[in-house]
Coordinates of C-alpha atoms in Angstrom, one line a residue:
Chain A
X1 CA 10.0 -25.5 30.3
X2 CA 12.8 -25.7 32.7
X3 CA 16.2 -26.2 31.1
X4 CA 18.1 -27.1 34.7
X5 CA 17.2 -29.8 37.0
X6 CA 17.1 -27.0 39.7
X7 CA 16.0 -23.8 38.0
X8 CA 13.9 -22.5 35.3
X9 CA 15.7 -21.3 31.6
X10 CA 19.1 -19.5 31.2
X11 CA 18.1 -16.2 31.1
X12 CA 16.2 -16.3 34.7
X13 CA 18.7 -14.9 37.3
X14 CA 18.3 -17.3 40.6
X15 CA 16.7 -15.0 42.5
X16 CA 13.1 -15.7 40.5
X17 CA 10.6 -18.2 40.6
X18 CA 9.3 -17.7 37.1
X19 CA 10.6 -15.8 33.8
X20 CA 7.3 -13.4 34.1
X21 CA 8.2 -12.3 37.4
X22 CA 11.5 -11.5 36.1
X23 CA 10.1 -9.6 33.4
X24 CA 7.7 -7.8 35.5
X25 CA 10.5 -6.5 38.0
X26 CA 12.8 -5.2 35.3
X27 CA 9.7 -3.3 34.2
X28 CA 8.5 -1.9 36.8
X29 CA 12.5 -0.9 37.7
X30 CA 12.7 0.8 34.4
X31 CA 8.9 2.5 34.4
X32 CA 10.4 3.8 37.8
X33 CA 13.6 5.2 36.5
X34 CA 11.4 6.9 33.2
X35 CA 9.4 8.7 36.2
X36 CA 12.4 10.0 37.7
X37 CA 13.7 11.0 34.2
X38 CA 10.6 13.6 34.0
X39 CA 11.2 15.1 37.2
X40 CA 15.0 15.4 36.7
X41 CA 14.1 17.1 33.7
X42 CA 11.1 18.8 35.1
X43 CA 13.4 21.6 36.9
X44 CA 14.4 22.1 33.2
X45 CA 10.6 22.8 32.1
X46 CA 9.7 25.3 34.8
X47 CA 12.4 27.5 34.4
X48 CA 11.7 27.4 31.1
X49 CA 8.1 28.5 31.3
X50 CA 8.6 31.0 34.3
X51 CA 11.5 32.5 32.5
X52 CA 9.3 32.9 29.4
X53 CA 6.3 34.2 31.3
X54 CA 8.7 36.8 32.6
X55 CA 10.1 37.7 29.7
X56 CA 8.2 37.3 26.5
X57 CA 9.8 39.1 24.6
X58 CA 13.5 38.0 25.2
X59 CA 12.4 34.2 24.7
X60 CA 10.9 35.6 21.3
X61 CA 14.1 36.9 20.2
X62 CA 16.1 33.9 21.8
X63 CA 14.1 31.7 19.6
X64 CA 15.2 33.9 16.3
X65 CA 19.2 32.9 16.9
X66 CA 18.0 29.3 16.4
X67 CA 17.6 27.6 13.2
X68 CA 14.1 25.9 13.3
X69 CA 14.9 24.3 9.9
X70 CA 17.5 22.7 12.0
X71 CA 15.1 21.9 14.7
X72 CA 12.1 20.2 12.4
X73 CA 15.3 18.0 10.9
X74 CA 16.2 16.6 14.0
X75 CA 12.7 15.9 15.2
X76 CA 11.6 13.6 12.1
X77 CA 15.1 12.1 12.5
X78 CA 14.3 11.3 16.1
X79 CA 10.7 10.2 15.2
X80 CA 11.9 7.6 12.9
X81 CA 14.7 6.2 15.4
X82 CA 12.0 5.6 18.1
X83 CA 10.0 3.9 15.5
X84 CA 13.2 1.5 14.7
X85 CA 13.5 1.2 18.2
X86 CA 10.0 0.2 18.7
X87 CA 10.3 -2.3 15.5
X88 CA 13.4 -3.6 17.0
X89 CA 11.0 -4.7 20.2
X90 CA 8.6 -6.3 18.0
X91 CA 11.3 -8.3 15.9
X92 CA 13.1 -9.4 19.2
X93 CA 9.8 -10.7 20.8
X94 CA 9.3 -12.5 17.3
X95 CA 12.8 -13.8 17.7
X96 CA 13.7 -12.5 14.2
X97 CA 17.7 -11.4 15.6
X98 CA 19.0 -9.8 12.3
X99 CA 15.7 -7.7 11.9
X100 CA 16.6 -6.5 15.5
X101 CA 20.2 -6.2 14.8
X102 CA 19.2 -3.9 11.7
X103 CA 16.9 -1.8 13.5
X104 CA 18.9 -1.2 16.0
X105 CA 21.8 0.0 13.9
X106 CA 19.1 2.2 12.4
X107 CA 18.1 3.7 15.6
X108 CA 21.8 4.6 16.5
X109 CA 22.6 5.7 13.1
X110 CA 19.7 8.5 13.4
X111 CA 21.2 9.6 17.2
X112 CA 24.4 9.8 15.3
X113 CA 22.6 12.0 12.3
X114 CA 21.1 14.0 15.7
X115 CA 24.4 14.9 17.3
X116 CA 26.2 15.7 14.1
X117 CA 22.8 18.6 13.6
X118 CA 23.3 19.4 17.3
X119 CA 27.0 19.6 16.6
X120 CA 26.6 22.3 13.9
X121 CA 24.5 24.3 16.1
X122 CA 26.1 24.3 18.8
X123 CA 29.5 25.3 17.2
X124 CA 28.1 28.3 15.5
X125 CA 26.7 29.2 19.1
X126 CA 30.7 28.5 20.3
X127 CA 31.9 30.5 17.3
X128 CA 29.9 33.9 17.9
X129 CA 30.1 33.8 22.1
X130 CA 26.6 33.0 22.7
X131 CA 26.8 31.0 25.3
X132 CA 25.5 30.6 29.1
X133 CA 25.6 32.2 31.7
X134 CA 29.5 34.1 32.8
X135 CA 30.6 32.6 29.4
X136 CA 28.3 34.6 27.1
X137 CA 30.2 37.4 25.6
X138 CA 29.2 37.6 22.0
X139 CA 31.7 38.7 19.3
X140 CA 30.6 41.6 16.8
X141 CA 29.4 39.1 14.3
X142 CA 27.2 37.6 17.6
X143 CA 25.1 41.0 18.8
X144 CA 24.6 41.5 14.6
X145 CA 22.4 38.2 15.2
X146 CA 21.0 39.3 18.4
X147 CA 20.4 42.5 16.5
X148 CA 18.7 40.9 13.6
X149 CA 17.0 39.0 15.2
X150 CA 15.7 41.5 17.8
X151 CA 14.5 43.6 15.1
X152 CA 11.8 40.2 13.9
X153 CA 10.9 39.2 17.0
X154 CA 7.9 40.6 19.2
X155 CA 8.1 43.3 21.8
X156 CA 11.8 44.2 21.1
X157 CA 12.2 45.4 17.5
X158 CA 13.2 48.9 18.7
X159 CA 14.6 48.1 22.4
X160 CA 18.6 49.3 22.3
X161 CA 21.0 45.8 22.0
X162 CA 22.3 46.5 25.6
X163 CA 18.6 47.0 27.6
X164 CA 18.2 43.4 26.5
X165 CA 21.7 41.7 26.8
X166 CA 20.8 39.9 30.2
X167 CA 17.3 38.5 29.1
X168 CA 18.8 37.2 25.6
X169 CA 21.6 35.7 28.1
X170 CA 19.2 34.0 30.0
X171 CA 17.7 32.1 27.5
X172 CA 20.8 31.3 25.9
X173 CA 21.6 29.7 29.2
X174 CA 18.3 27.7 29.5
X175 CA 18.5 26.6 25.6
X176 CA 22.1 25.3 26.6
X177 CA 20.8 23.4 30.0
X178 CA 18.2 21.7 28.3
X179 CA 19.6 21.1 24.9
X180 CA 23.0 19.8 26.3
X181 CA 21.0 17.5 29.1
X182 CA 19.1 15.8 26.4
X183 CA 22.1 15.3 24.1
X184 CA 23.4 13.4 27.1
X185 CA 20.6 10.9 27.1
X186 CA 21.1 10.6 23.4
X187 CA 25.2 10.0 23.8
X188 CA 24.2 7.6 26.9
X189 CA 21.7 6.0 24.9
X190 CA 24.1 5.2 21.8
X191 CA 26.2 3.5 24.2
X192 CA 23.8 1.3 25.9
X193 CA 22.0 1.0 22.4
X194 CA 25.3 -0.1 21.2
X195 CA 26.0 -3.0 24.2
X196 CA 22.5 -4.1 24.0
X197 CA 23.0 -4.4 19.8
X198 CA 26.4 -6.3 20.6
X199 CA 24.5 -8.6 23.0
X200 CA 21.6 -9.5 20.5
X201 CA 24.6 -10.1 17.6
X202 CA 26.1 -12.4 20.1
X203 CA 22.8 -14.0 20.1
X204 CA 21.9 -13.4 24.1
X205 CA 18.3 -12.5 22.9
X206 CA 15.3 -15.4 22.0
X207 CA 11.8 -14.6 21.7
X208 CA 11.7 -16.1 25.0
X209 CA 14.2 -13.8 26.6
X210 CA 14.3 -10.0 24.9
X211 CA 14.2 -7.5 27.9
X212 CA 17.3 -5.5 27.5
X213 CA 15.9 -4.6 24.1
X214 CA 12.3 -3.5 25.7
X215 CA 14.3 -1.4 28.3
X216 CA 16.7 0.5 26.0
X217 CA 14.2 0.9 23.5
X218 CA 11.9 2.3 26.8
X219 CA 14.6 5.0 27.0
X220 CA 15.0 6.2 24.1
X221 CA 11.2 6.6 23.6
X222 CA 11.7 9.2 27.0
X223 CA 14.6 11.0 24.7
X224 CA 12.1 11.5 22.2
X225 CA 9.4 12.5 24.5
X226 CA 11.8 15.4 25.9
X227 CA 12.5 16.8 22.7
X228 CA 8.9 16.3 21.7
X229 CA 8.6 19.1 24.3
X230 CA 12.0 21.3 23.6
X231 CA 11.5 21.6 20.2
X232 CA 8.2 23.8 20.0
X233 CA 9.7 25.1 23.7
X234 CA 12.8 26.6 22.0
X235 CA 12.6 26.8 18.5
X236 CA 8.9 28.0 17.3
X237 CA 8.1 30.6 20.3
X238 CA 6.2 33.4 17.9
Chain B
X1 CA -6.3 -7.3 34.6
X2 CA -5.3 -5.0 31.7
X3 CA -2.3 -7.5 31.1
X4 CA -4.4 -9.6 29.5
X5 CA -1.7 -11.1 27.5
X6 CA -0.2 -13.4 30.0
X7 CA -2.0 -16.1 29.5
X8 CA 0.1 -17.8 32.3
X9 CA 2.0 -17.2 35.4
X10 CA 5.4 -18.3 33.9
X11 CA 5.9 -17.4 30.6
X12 CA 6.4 -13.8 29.1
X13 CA 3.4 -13.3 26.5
X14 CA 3.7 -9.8 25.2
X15 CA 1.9 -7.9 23.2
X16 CA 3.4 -7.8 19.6
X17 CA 3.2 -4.4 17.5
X18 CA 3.0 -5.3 13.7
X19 CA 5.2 -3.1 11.8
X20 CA 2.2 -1.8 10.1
X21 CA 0.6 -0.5 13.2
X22 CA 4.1 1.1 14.1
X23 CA 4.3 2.9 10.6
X24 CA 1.0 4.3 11.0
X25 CA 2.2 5.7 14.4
X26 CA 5.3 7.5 13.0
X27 CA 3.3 8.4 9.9
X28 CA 0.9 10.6 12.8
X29 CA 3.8 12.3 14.3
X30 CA 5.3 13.1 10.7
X31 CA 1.9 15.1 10.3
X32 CA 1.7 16.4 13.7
X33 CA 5.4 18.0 13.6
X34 CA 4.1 19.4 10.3
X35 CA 1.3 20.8 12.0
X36 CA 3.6 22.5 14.8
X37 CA 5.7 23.8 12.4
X38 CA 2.9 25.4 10.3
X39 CA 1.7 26.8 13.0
X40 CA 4.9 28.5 14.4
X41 CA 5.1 29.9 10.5
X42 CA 1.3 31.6 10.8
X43 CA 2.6 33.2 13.8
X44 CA -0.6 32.6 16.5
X45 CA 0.9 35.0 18.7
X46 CA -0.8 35.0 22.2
X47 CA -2.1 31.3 21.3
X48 CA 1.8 29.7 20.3
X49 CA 2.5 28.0 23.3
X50 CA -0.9 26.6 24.1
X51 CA -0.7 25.3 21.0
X52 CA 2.3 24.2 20.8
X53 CA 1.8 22.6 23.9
X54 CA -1.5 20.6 22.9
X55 CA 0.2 19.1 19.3
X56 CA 3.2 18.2 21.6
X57 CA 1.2 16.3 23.7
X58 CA -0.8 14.6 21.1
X59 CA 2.3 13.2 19.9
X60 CA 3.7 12.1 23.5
X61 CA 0.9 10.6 23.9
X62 CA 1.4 8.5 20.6
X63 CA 4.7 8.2 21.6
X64 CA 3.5 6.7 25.3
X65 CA 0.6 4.2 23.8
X66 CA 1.8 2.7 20.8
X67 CA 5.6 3.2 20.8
X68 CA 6.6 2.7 24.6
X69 CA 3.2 0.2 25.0
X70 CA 1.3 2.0 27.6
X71 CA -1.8 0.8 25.8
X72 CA -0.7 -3.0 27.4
X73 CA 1.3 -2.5 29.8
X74 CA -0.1 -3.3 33.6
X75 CA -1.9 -0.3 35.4
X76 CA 0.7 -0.2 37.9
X77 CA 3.4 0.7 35.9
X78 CA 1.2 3.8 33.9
X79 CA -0.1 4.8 37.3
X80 CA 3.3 5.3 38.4
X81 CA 4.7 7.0 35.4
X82 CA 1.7 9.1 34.9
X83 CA 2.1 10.1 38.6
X84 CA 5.4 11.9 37.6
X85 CA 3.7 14.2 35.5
X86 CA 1.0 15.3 38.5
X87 CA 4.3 16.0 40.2
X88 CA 5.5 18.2 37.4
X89 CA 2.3 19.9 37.4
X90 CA 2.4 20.6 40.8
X91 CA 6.0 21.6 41.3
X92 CA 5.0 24.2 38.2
X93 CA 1.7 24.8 39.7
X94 CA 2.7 26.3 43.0
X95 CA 6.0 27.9 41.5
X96 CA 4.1 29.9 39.5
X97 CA 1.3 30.5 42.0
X98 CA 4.2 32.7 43.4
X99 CA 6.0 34.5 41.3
X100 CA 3.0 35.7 39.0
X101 CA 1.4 37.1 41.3
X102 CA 4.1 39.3 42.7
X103 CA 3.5 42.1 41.0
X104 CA 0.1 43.2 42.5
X105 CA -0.6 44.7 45.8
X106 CA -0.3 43.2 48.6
X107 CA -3.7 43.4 50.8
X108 CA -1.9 43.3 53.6
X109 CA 0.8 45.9 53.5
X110 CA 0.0 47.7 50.3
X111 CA 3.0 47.7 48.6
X112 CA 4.3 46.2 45.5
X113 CA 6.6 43.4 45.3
X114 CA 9.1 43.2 42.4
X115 CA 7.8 40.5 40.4
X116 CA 11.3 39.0 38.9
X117 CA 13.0 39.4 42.5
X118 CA 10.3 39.8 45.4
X119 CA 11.9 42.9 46.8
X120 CA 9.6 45.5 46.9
X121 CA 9.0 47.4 43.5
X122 CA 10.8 50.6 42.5
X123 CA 9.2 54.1 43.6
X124 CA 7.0 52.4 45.9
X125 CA 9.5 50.2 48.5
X126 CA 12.1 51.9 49.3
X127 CA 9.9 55.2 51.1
X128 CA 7.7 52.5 52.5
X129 CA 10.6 50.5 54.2
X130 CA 11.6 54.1 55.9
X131 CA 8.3 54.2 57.7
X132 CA 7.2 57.1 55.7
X133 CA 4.3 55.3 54.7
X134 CA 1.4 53.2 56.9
X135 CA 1.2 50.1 56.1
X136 CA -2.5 50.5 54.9
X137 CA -3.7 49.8 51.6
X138 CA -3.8 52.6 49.3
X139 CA -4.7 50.9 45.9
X140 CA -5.2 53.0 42.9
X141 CA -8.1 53.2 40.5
X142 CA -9.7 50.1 39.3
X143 CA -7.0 47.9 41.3
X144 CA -8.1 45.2 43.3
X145 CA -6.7 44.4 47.1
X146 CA -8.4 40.6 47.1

């Protein structure tokens, strides 16, 4: 049990009786940074839904310049990276290290598959001036889209392009906030993925001791929650 | 004590997810994204956020039990992440107790706020900030002033 004449294993930082109680802390820590995840992004969610209660039919049209083929890729690539990241919990706690070095490789190589998607979008978005807030100015080819998809959306298929310039903007601006604030978690997830993958190849990680795996893995299951939400939210509004 | 697995005060004993179980998890939310998606293309209309809304959930929910181990993991913990979704629902809760209601008259003054600003609504604000009008109800034709 106790690998040192005055403490307990390796792994248990001085400041703990017992490994549990070690375990229990960082979980609780972590359960109480997730909370405080939903309400940072919980400003996010109610501008969203006022904004669209407000103005129906500009979120219908916003929803148009997206690609929703786009969208559905990305979510089944994050759905199978949070269940690589919940298989490399289970292969940590069964001690099996390459499984979770594998699965974890997996899980970054899907964020990686996300950004590069996210990256295409977003360039096309840079390319025709549709962007947030004093920034959007879209070029000829970007009010053709607007335009197009104006004339397929519901409740603005005949309005003029300039009566609804301002709601369009708006929604830009909240698909940008929300969008680019979740593709921070995933880039600060790939990095903390990344040290926690390095630390189980350096073999830090028993079926005694696998806690930084449970946490990281804890996060990235919140990424996926978020975009569980955003994708319906911004790319399938009818 | 939900955490039933720690058999002892020292030693971590989680719960273990077999890979099987895990599959059959992401094999759900392969369907359920499906099903959101097939429902965006039937075009519900009125009915596409509440139902968008209800299939996202399902899969959170998922997501929550299986994946992130809510289903073991001590009620203290859930309690306090579940709590931070009663404070979403009441920070959206009250916000929108305001501002959709702002469009309808005001029992008090009888005017019309603008709903997307809460100044007070074209043709009807502007004459009554002047004085020109008593600040006495005057509701139109099947409106309400409760």
């Amino acid at each position: 049990m106790a690998t040192d004449a005055h403490h307990g294993p390796e792994f248990l930082a001085h400041h703990f009786d017992r490994p549990v109680q070690q375990f229990d802390a960082a979980k609780l820590g972590m359960w109480t940074f997730l909370a405080q995840e939903i309400l940072f992004f919980s400003g996010i969610f109610v501008a969203y839904l006022l904004f669209r209660s407000w103005y129906p039919e500009a979120w219908s049209l916003g929803s148009r310049l997206l690609d929703w083929r786009m969208g559905t890729i990305n979510t089944f690539v994050l759905l199978i990276s949070s269940f690589t990241a919940a298989q490399a919990v289970a292969t940590a706690q069964r001690g099996e290290r390459n499984k979770t070095t594998v699965y974890l490789a997996i899980t970054l190589i899907c964020a990686g598959i996300f950004m590069v998607v996210k990256y295409f979008e977003y360039s096309h978005k840079f390319h025709v001036g549709l962007l947030p807030g004093s920034l959007f100015n879209p070029t000829e080819e970007g009010w053709a889209e607007i335009a197009a998809a104006a004339a397929n959306s519901h409740g603005m298929e005949s309005a003029p392009a300039g009566t609804y310039a301002n709601h369009v903007r708006s929604y830009i601006g909240l698909y940008f906030m929300a969008t680019g604030l979740h593709g921070i978690h995933v880039l600060i997830g790939m990095g903390v993925i990344t040290w926690v993958m390095i630390r189980n190849i350096k073999g830090e990680f028993t079926s005694e001791f696998w806690t930084p795996v449970d946490l990281v893995a804890l996060y990235w299951h919140l990424v996926d929650l978020i975009w569980i939400y955003l994708f319906p939210f911004m790319y399938l509004i009818d | 004590m939900s955490h039933h697995d720690h058999n002892d005060d020292y030693h971590v004993r989680p719960h273990i997810s077999s890979t099987k179980q895990n599959l059959a998890v992401l094999f759900g939310l392969f369907i359920l994204t499906g099903l959101t998606v097939g429902a965006y293309r039937i075009h519900l209309g009125d009915a596409n956020l509440a139902v968008a809304v209800i299939i996202a959930t399902v899969k959170a929910s998922l997501v929550c039990y299986y994946f992130m181990h809510l289903k073991y993991e001590k009620a203290f913990n859930t309690l306090f992440f579940l709590g931070s979704l009663l404070f979403l629902l009441i920070f959206l809760g009250y916000t929108a107790n305001d501002t959709e209601y702002r469009a309808d008259v005001d029992p008090d003054w009888g005017a019309r706020v603008d709903r997307r600003r809460g100044d007070p609504a074209a043709g009807t604000g502007a004459a009554f900030l002047e004085g020109e009008f008593s600040p006495i109800p005057t509701l139109q034709e099947g409106e309400s002033g409760e």
